[in-house]
Amino acid sequence: KVFEALQVMSCFGVKVDQDVLSILSGSDQFDELISSLGYAIQEGMIEKRNETTYGFAHDTIQQAVYEYLPEACMKEFHFKIGMQLVRALRGFVTPESLQCISITFLAIDQMNRACDGTDPNRLDTRIKNTLASLNLKAAERAIDLADASSALSHVRFGLQFVGDTGWSLCYEICLRLHEAACLANYLNSSPDEVLKHFEEIINHARKFEDKIKANCIMIKSSASGNIQGAMNSAFIILNQLGESFPSVATPDDIQNAIASIREFHCDDPKEKIINSPELTDTKKLWSLKLMDHIAPYLHMMSSKLMILISARMLKISFQHGFAPESA
């Protein structure tokens, strides 16, 4: 029991929080985990580093324990630990709490290690969908932190779990995984991979709205090599979103654009604008996002079109609500 407890702990690395061990000890499989680690502390193999953390006395002890069992047996340990942590997630009242987020990432890490290089079809569909969803959440969080490498790893596992039937059986998760793949590969400066996942979305998306995010990412990705082509694509998408622009802006177009926003109180105090209604119309929101994406390029290419874009963004914001891009 003591050596099994050490093996469980070694699956987390050189240290692990007591809260995690307490979750595991609540199952029949690991019910003697805490008491067994107490014996390991007495033998000097484990240290109680503070009130909340257990750690191996030396890295080599963790390595020796972890490598003792054959790979298949260690994967089984990861699987049992991961499943127990996944079950524990259902008991959290506030999913956005730091503890829940920490347990989520630990659960994903354990399950990904367990399933890496194995056939995910040994899992039932409900579990696979749960693991795909958790990997999606981890990928999106990694993207928010600009950690493209971690995001791509989670996307790979997520797509592995949804499998070949993902588009038909768990469409929303599959769509968002490919969107995350597009964005992570864009951050990773891998335009060919962006294109691959973009085409996957275009070929399987059920409606135009589901293609917008991928189109925005593809426009940003392609702009580095073909600005004019990217801008042409952007204006085609904007037209489909209901925001049409002339191919060449004339002085009359500029005067009309400026006149169209004079009725709005653009000089209102900042506090009043901040407290204005939030933009909720999906098409208008994506129009703002796309215009915000292309604005820096238009600033270099066409100051007249830039004026039209700026005026339209103001008009949408005052008429339909404000978004971060309104600034």
Tab-separated table of C-alpha atoms in Angstrom:
chain	number	residue	atom	x	y	z
A	1	LYS	CA	0.000	0.000	0.000
A	2	VAL	CA	2.846	2.383	0.798
A	3	PHE	CA	4.577	1.788	-2.545
A	4	GLU	CA	1.252	2.109	-4.380
A	5	ALA	CA	0.695	5.449	-2.648
A	6	LEU	CA	4.146	6.555	-3.796
A	7	GLN	CA	3.311	5.515	-7.351
A	8	VAL	CA	0.089	7.519	-7.262
A	9	MET	CA	1.967	10.559	-6.006
A	10	SER	CA	4.717	10.100	-8.624
A	11	CYS	CA	2.070	10.491	-11.354
A	12	PHE	CA	1.846	14.185	-10.422
A	13	GLY	CA	5.583	14.855	-10.415
A	14	VAL	CA	7.726	15.787	-7.432
A	15	LYS	CA	4.919	17.373	-5.403
A	16	VAL	CA	1.146	17.456	-5.086
A	17	ASP	CA	-1.391	19.429	-3.060
A	18	GLN	CA	-3.091	17.770	-0.136
A	19	ASP	CA	-6.508	18.759	-1.557
A	20	VAL	CA	-5.832	16.541	-4.567
A	21	LEU	CA	-4.781	13.610	-2.399
A	22	SER	CA	-7.914	14.102	-0.272
A	23	ILE	CA	-10.092	13.889	-3.399
A	24	LEU	CA	-8.399	10.642	-4.418
A	25	SER	CA	-8.609	9.151	-0.920
A	26	GLY	CA	-12.374	9.601	-1.079
A	27	SER	CA	-12.586	6.711	-3.547
A	28	ASP	CA	-12.452	3.005	-2.764
A	29	GLN	CA	-9.375	2.623	-4.979
A	30	PHE	CA	-7.266	5.073	-2.980
A	31	ASP	CA	-8.946	5.035	0.435
A	32	GLU	CA	-5.659	4.364	2.294
A	33	LEU	CA	-3.627	6.900	0.333
A	34	ILE	CA	-3.155	9.543	3.052
A	35	SER	CA	-2.309	7.040	5.806
A	36	SER	CA	0.127	5.202	3.526
A	37	LEU	CA	1.920	8.437	2.714
A	38	GLY	CA	2.268	8.969	6.466
A	39	TYR	CA	4.465	5.864	6.628
A	40	ALA	CA	6.480	7.152	3.656
A	41	ILE	CA	7.093	10.389	5.558
A	42	GLN	CA	8.405	8.425	8.520
A	43	GLU	CA	10.807	6.604	6.182
A	44	GLY	CA	12.091	9.893	4.771
A	45	MET	CA	10.861	9.332	1.202
A	46	ILE	CA	8.128	11.991	1.387
A	47	GLU	CA	8.121	15.395	3.049
A	48	LYS	CA	5.209	17.492	4.241
A	49	ARG	CA	6.572	20.739	2.841
A	50	ASN	CA	3.857	22.948	4.314
A	51	GLU	CA	0.287	22.624	5.468
A	52	THR	CA	-1.014	21.929	1.967
A	53	THR	CA	1.747	20.181	-0.020
A	54	TYR	CA	3.387	16.752	-0.072
A	55	GLY	CA	6.687	16.357	-1.929
A	56	PHE	CA	9.280	13.692	-2.632
A	57	ALA	CA	12.442	14.114	-0.558
A	58	HIS	CA	14.448	14.054	-3.804
A	59	ASP	CA	13.661	14.135	-7.519
A	60	THR	CA	15.445	10.819	-8.061
A	61	ILE	CA	13.017	9.063	-5.702
A	62	GLN	CA	10.048	10.280	-7.760
A	63	GLN	CA	11.764	9.210	-10.977
A	64	ALA	CA	12.631	5.748	-9.639
A	65	VAL	CA	9.104	5.136	-8.366
A	66	TYR	CA	7.471	6.393	-11.567
A	67	GLU	CA	9.683	4.304	-13.844
A	68	TYR	CA	9.365	1.112	-11.777
A	69	LEU	CA	6.136	-0.070	-13.379
A	70	PRO	CA	5.751	-0.920	-17.091
A	71	GLU	CA	4.240	1.842	-19.233
A	72	ALA	CA	0.871	0.088	-19.546
A	73	CYS	CA	0.513	-0.179	-15.766
A	74	MET	CA	1.489	3.438	-15.251
A	75	LYS	CA	-1.072	4.536	-17.862
A	76	GLU	CA	-3.671	2.630	-15.837
A	77	PHE	CA	-2.650	4.605	-12.752
A	78	HIS	CA	-3.027	7.858	-14.699
A	79	PHE	CA	-6.428	6.708	-15.930
A	80	LYS	CA	-7.752	5.844	-12.457
A	81	ILE	CA	-6.445	9.115	-11.003
A	82	GLY	CA	-7.827	11.135	-13.901
A	83	MET	CA	-11.273	9.589	-13.714
A	84	GLN	CA	-11.506	10.263	-9.989
A	85	LEU	CA	-10.559	13.903	-10.524
A	86	VAL	CA	-13.069	14.228	-13.394
A	87	ARG	CA	-15.807	12.903	-11.097
A	88	ALA	CA	-14.755	15.385	-8.417
A	89	LEU	CA	-15.268	18.306	-10.824
A	90	ARG	CA	-19.019	17.701	-10.762
A	91	GLY	CA	-19.102	18.667	-7.093
A	92	PHE	CA	-17.736	22.192	-7.543
A	93	VAL	CA	-20.376	24.891	-7.155
A	94	THR	CA	-18.177	27.586	-8.734
A	95	PRO	CA	-16.405	26.165	-11.824
A	96	GLU	CA	-14.291	29.330	-12.156
A	97	SER	CA	-12.743	29.022	-8.691
A	98	LEU	CA	-8.962	28.628	-8.619
A	99	GLN	CA	-9.249	25.208	-6.991
A	100	CYS	CA	-11.669	23.941	-9.639
A	101	ILE	CA	-9.461	25.273	-12.442
A	102	SER	CA	-6.425	23.602	-10.866
A	103	ILE	CA	-8.229	20.252	-10.515
A	104	THR	CA	-9.491	20.577	-14.107
A	105	PHE	CA	-5.971	20.912	-15.491
A	106	LEU	CA	-4.698	18.054	-13.329
A	107	ALA	CA	-7.573	15.831	-14.489
A	108	ILE	CA	-6.892	16.632	-18.137
A	109	ASP	CA	-3.164	16.010	-17.726
A	110	GLN	CA	-3.765	12.618	-16.108
A	111	MET	CA	-6.303	11.489	-18.717
A	112	ASN	CA	-4.183	12.707	-21.627
A	113	ARG	CA	-1.185	10.791	-20.279
A	114	ALA	CA	-3.349	7.713	-19.850
A	115	CYS	CA	-4.713	7.871	-23.386
A	116	ASP	CA	-1.635	9.099	-25.255
A	117	GLY	CA	-0.833	6.555	-27.965
A	118	THR	CA	-3.803	4.337	-27.104
A	119	ASP	CA	-7.165	3.773	-28.755
A	120	PRO	CA	-9.661	6.250	-27.229
A	121	ASN	CA	-12.522	3.996	-28.357
A	122	ARG	CA	-12.021	1.941	-25.206
A	123	LEU	CA	-13.826	4.797	-23.464
A	124	ASP	CA	-17.559	5.255	-23.720
A	125	THR	CA	-18.881	8.209	-25.708
A	126	ARG	CA	-19.933	10.248	-22.667
A	127	ILE	CA	-16.437	10.125	-21.151
A	128	LYS	CA	-14.777	10.928	-24.479
A	129	ASN	CA	-17.017	13.965	-24.938
A	130	THR	CA	-16.239	15.112	-21.380
A	131	LEU	CA	-12.498	14.803	-21.980
A	132	ALA	CA	-12.775	16.587	-25.331
A	133	SER	CA	-14.674	19.408	-23.625
A	134	LEU	CA	-12.097	19.695	-20.826
A	135	ASN	CA	-9.242	19.783	-23.340
A	136	LEU	CA	-11.111	22.488	-25.245
A	137	LYS	CA	-11.418	24.559	-22.073
A	138	ALA	CA	-7.701	24.093	-21.384
A	139	ALA	CA	-6.776	24.993	-24.975
A	140	GLU	CA	-8.827	28.198	-24.896
A	141	ARG	CA	-7.296	29.185	-21.563
A	142	ALA	CA	-3.790	28.511	-22.929
A	143	ILE	CA	-4.579	30.706	-25.951
A	144	ASP	CA	-5.662	33.511	-23.612
A	145	LEU	CA	-2.191	33.207	-22.052
A	146	ALA	CA	-0.532	33.133	-25.517
A	147	ASP	CA	0.774	29.627	-24.770
A	148	ALA	CA	0.423	28.191	-28.269
A	149	SER	CA	2.358	24.998	-27.512
A	150	SER	CA	0.069	23.943	-24.646
A	151	ALA	CA	-3.001	24.955	-26.625
A	152	LEU	CA	-1.985	22.780	-29.589
A	153	SER	CA	-1.345	19.823	-27.293
A	154	HIS	CA	-4.823	20.125	-25.768
A	155	VAL	CA	-6.398	20.551	-29.211
A	156	ARG	CA	-4.658	17.370	-30.404
A	157	PHE	CA	-6.041	15.361	-27.504
A	158	GLY	CA	-9.463	16.979	-27.818
A	159	LEU	CA	-9.727	16.028	-31.483
A	160	GLN	CA	-8.468	12.550	-30.638
A	161	PHE	CA	-11.314	12.116	-28.160
A	162	VAL	CA	-14.057	13.356	-30.518
A	163	GLY	CA	-12.704	11.109	-33.278
A	164	ASP	CA	-13.957	10.768	-36.840
A	165	THR	CA	-17.592	11.206	-35.818
A	166	GLY	CA	-16.998	14.482	-33.976
A	167	TRP	CA	-18.766	16.731	-36.470
A	168	SER	CA	-21.934	14.647	-36.329
A	169	LEU	CA	-22.020	13.634	-32.647
A	170	CYS	CA	-20.539	16.654	-30.829
A	171	TYR	CA	-20.635	19.446	-33.389
A	172	GLU	CA	-20.144	22.427	-31.060
A	173	ILE	CA	-17.085	20.948	-29.325
A	174	CYS	CA	-15.574	19.909	-32.660
A	175	LEU	CA	-16.134	23.371	-34.141
A	176	ARG	CA	-14.520	25.134	-31.205
A	177	LEU	CA	-11.574	22.714	-31.156
A	178	HIS	CA	-10.809	23.501	-34.801
A	179	GLU	CA	-11.252	27.233	-34.108
A	180	ALA	CA	-8.785	26.901	-31.234
A	181	ALA	CA	-6.433	25.014	-33.564
A	182	CYS	CA	-6.632	27.854	-36.107
A	183	LEU	CA	-5.859	30.475	-33.485
A	184	ALA	CA	-3.091	28.499	-31.741
A	185	ASN	CA	-1.386	27.796	-35.071
A	186	TYR	CA	-1.694	31.482	-35.959
A	187	LEU	CA	0.046	32.347	-32.690
A	188	ASN	CA	2.615	29.664	-33.506
A	189	SER	CA	3.257	31.190	-36.979
A	190	SER	CA	2.129	28.009	-38.767
A	191	PRO	CA	-0.002	29.277	-41.701
A	192	ASP	CA	-0.280	25.840	-43.372
A	193	GLU	CA	-1.806	24.392	-40.208
A	194	VAL	CA	-4.147	27.384	-39.911
A	195	LEU	CA	-5.314	26.685	-43.461
A	196	LYS	CA	-5.833	22.974	-42.742
A	197	HIS	CA	-8.142	23.587	-39.787
A	198	PHE	CA	-9.819	26.517	-41.546
A	199	GLU	CA	-10.764	24.231	-44.458
A	200	GLU	CA	-12.048	21.631	-41.999
A	201	ILE	CA	-14.417	24.243	-40.545
A	202	ILE	CA	-15.516	25.579	-43.935
A	203	ASN	CA	-16.273	22.028	-45.111
A	204	HIS	CA	-18.316	21.063	-42.044
A	205	ALA	CA	-19.839	24.232	-40.570
A	206	ARG	CA	-23.632	24.104	-40.629
A	207	LYS	CA	-24.258	27.830	-41.013
A	208	PHE	CA	-22.488	31.016	-42.025
A	209	GLU	CA	-22.209	32.290	-38.449
A	210	ASP	CA	-20.137	29.221	-37.535
A	211	LYS	CA	-17.551	30.156	-40.176
A	212	ILE	CA	-17.026	33.770	-39.102
A	213	LYS	CA	-14.397	33.223	-36.391
A	214	ALA	CA	-12.355	30.930	-38.630
A	215	ASN	CA	-12.565	33.476	-41.442
A	216	CYS	CA	-11.316	36.227	-39.124
A	217	ILE	CA	-8.331	34.119	-38.061
A	218	MET	CA	-7.596	33.127	-41.659
A	219	ILE	CA	-7.632	36.780	-42.738
A	220	LYS	CA	-5.151	37.686	-39.986
A	221	SER	CA	-2.957	34.714	-40.923
A	222	SER	CA	-2.918	35.395	-44.663
A	223	ALA	CA	-2.339	39.151	-44.238
A	224	SER	CA	1.315	38.550	-43.408
A	225	GLY	CA	1.945	37.308	-46.951
A	226	ASN	CA	-0.833	38.901	-49.002
A	227	ILE	CA	-2.336	41.999	-47.413
A	228	GLN	CA	-4.469	42.953	-50.405
A	229	GLY	CA	-5.919	39.456	-50.729
A	230	ALA	CA	-6.662	39.364	-46.995
A	231	MET	CA	-8.394	42.759	-47.164
A	232	ASN	CA	-10.483	41.629	-50.154
A	233	SER	CA	-11.588	38.559	-48.180
A	234	ALA	CA	-12.381	40.729	-45.178
A	235	PHE	CA	-14.674	43.031	-47.157
A	236	ILE	CA	-16.461	40.020	-48.681
A	237	ILE	CA	-17.165	38.689	-45.167
A	238	LEU	CA	-18.255	42.145	-43.958
A	239	ASN	CA	-20.675	42.365	-46.873
A	240	GLN	CA	-22.135	38.984	-45.873
A	241	LEU	CA	-22.498	40.350	-42.348
A	242	GLY	CA	-24.525	43.257	-43.736
A	243	GLU	CA	-21.755	45.854	-43.673
A	244	SER	CA	-20.966	46.864	-47.264
A	245	PHE	CA	-18.221	49.281	-48.294
A	246	PRO	CA	-17.215	50.780	-51.647
A	247	SER	CA	-14.091	49.346	-53.269
A	248	VAL	CA	-12.764	52.890	-53.607
A	249	ALA	CA	-13.794	55.545	-51.094
A	250	THR	CA	-14.783	58.874	-52.669
A	251	PRO	CA	-14.944	62.271	-50.909
A	252	ASP	CA	-18.752	61.946	-50.927
A	253	ASP	CA	-18.502	58.550	-49.180
A	254	ILE	CA	-16.362	60.094	-46.467
A	255	GLN	CA	-18.709	63.080	-45.994
A	256	ASN	CA	-21.720	60.753	-45.764
A	257	ALA	CA	-19.934	58.506	-43.243
A	258	ILE	CA	-19.022	61.465	-41.031
A	259	ALA	CA	-22.557	62.873	-41.329
A	260	SER	CA	-24.015	59.514	-40.282
A	261	ILE	CA	-22.364	59.681	-36.861
A	262	ARG	CA	-22.972	63.366	-36.082
A	263	GLU	CA	-26.330	62.522	-34.562
A	264	PHE	CA	-24.581	60.451	-31.910
A	265	HIS	CA	-23.066	62.154	-28.905
A	266	CYS	CA	-19.477	61.084	-29.529
A	267	ASP	CA	-18.246	63.743	-27.097
A	268	ASP	CA	-20.239	62.323	-24.172
A	269	PRO	CA	-18.273	61.797	-20.942
A	270	LYS	CA	-16.268	58.588	-20.900
A	271	GLU	CA	-18.249	57.319	-17.894
A	272	LYS	CA	-21.512	57.532	-19.848
A	273	ILE	CA	-20.049	55.604	-22.772
A	274	ILE	CA	-18.590	52.938	-20.444
A	275	ASN	CA	-22.025	52.439	-18.864
A	276	SER	CA	-23.759	52.175	-22.251
A	277	PRO	CA	-25.529	48.919	-23.233
A	278	GLU	CA	-23.359	45.967	-24.231
A	279	LEU	CA	-23.406	44.808	-27.847
A	280	THR	CA	-25.260	41.484	-28.037
A	281	ASP	CA	-26.081	41.163	-31.747
A	282	THR	CA	-23.746	38.374	-32.921
A	283	LYS	CA	-23.345	39.627	-36.495
A	284	LYS	CA	-22.689	43.193	-35.396
A	285	LEU	CA	-20.189	41.954	-32.811
A	286	TRP	CA	-18.254	39.960	-35.400
A	287	SER	CA	-18.415	42.916	-37.782
A	288	LEU	CA	-16.741	45.055	-35.125
A	289	LYS	CA	-14.121	42.384	-34.443
A	290	LEU	CA	-13.302	42.014	-38.128
A	291	MET	CA	-13.107	45.754	-38.706
A	292	ASP	CA	-10.854	46.030	-35.671
A	293	HIS	CA	-8.614	43.286	-37.150
A	294	ILE	CA	-8.181	44.996	-40.505
A	295	ALA	CA	-7.905	48.586	-39.242
A	296	PRO	CA	-4.091	48.528	-38.806
A	297	TYR	CA	-3.632	47.274	-42.379
A	298	LEU	CA	-6.037	49.855	-43.808
A	299	HIS	CA	-4.167	52.556	-41.927
A	300	MET	CA	-1.144	51.677	-44.100
A	301	MET	CA	-3.044	51.009	-47.345
A	302	SER	CA	-5.975	53.403	-47.565
A	303	SER	CA	-6.619	56.286	-45.180
A	304	LYS	CA	-10.003	56.922	-46.869
A	305	LEU	CA	-11.264	53.397	-46.244
A	306	MET	CA	-9.894	53.665	-42.723
A	307	ILE	CA	-12.163	56.683	-42.142
A	308	LEU	CA	-15.176	54.688	-43.383
A	309	ILE	CA	-14.301	51.744	-41.132
A	310	SER	CA	-13.869	53.992	-38.079
A	311	ALA	CA	-17.163	55.761	-38.733
A	312	ARG	CA	-18.995	52.441	-39.184
A	313	MET	CA	-17.575	51.059	-35.950
A	314	LEU	CA	-18.791	54.143	-34.094
A	315	LYS	CA	-22.220	53.904	-35.701
A	316	ILE	CA	-22.617	50.223	-34.769
A	317	SER	CA	-21.479	50.909	-31.206
A	318	PHE	CA	-23.890	53.792	-30.631
A	319	GLN	CA	-26.819	52.100	-32.356
A	320	HIS	CA	-26.422	48.511	-31.126
A	321	GLY	CA	-24.197	48.593	-28.058
A	322	PHE	CA	-20.567	48.721	-27.109
A	323	ALA	CA	-17.884	46.021	-27.157
A	324	PRO	CA	-14.139	46.071	-26.308
A	325	GLU	CA	-13.455	46.731	-29.993
A	326	SER	CA	-15.529	49.933	-29.787
A	327	ALA	CA	-12.620	51.628	-28.057
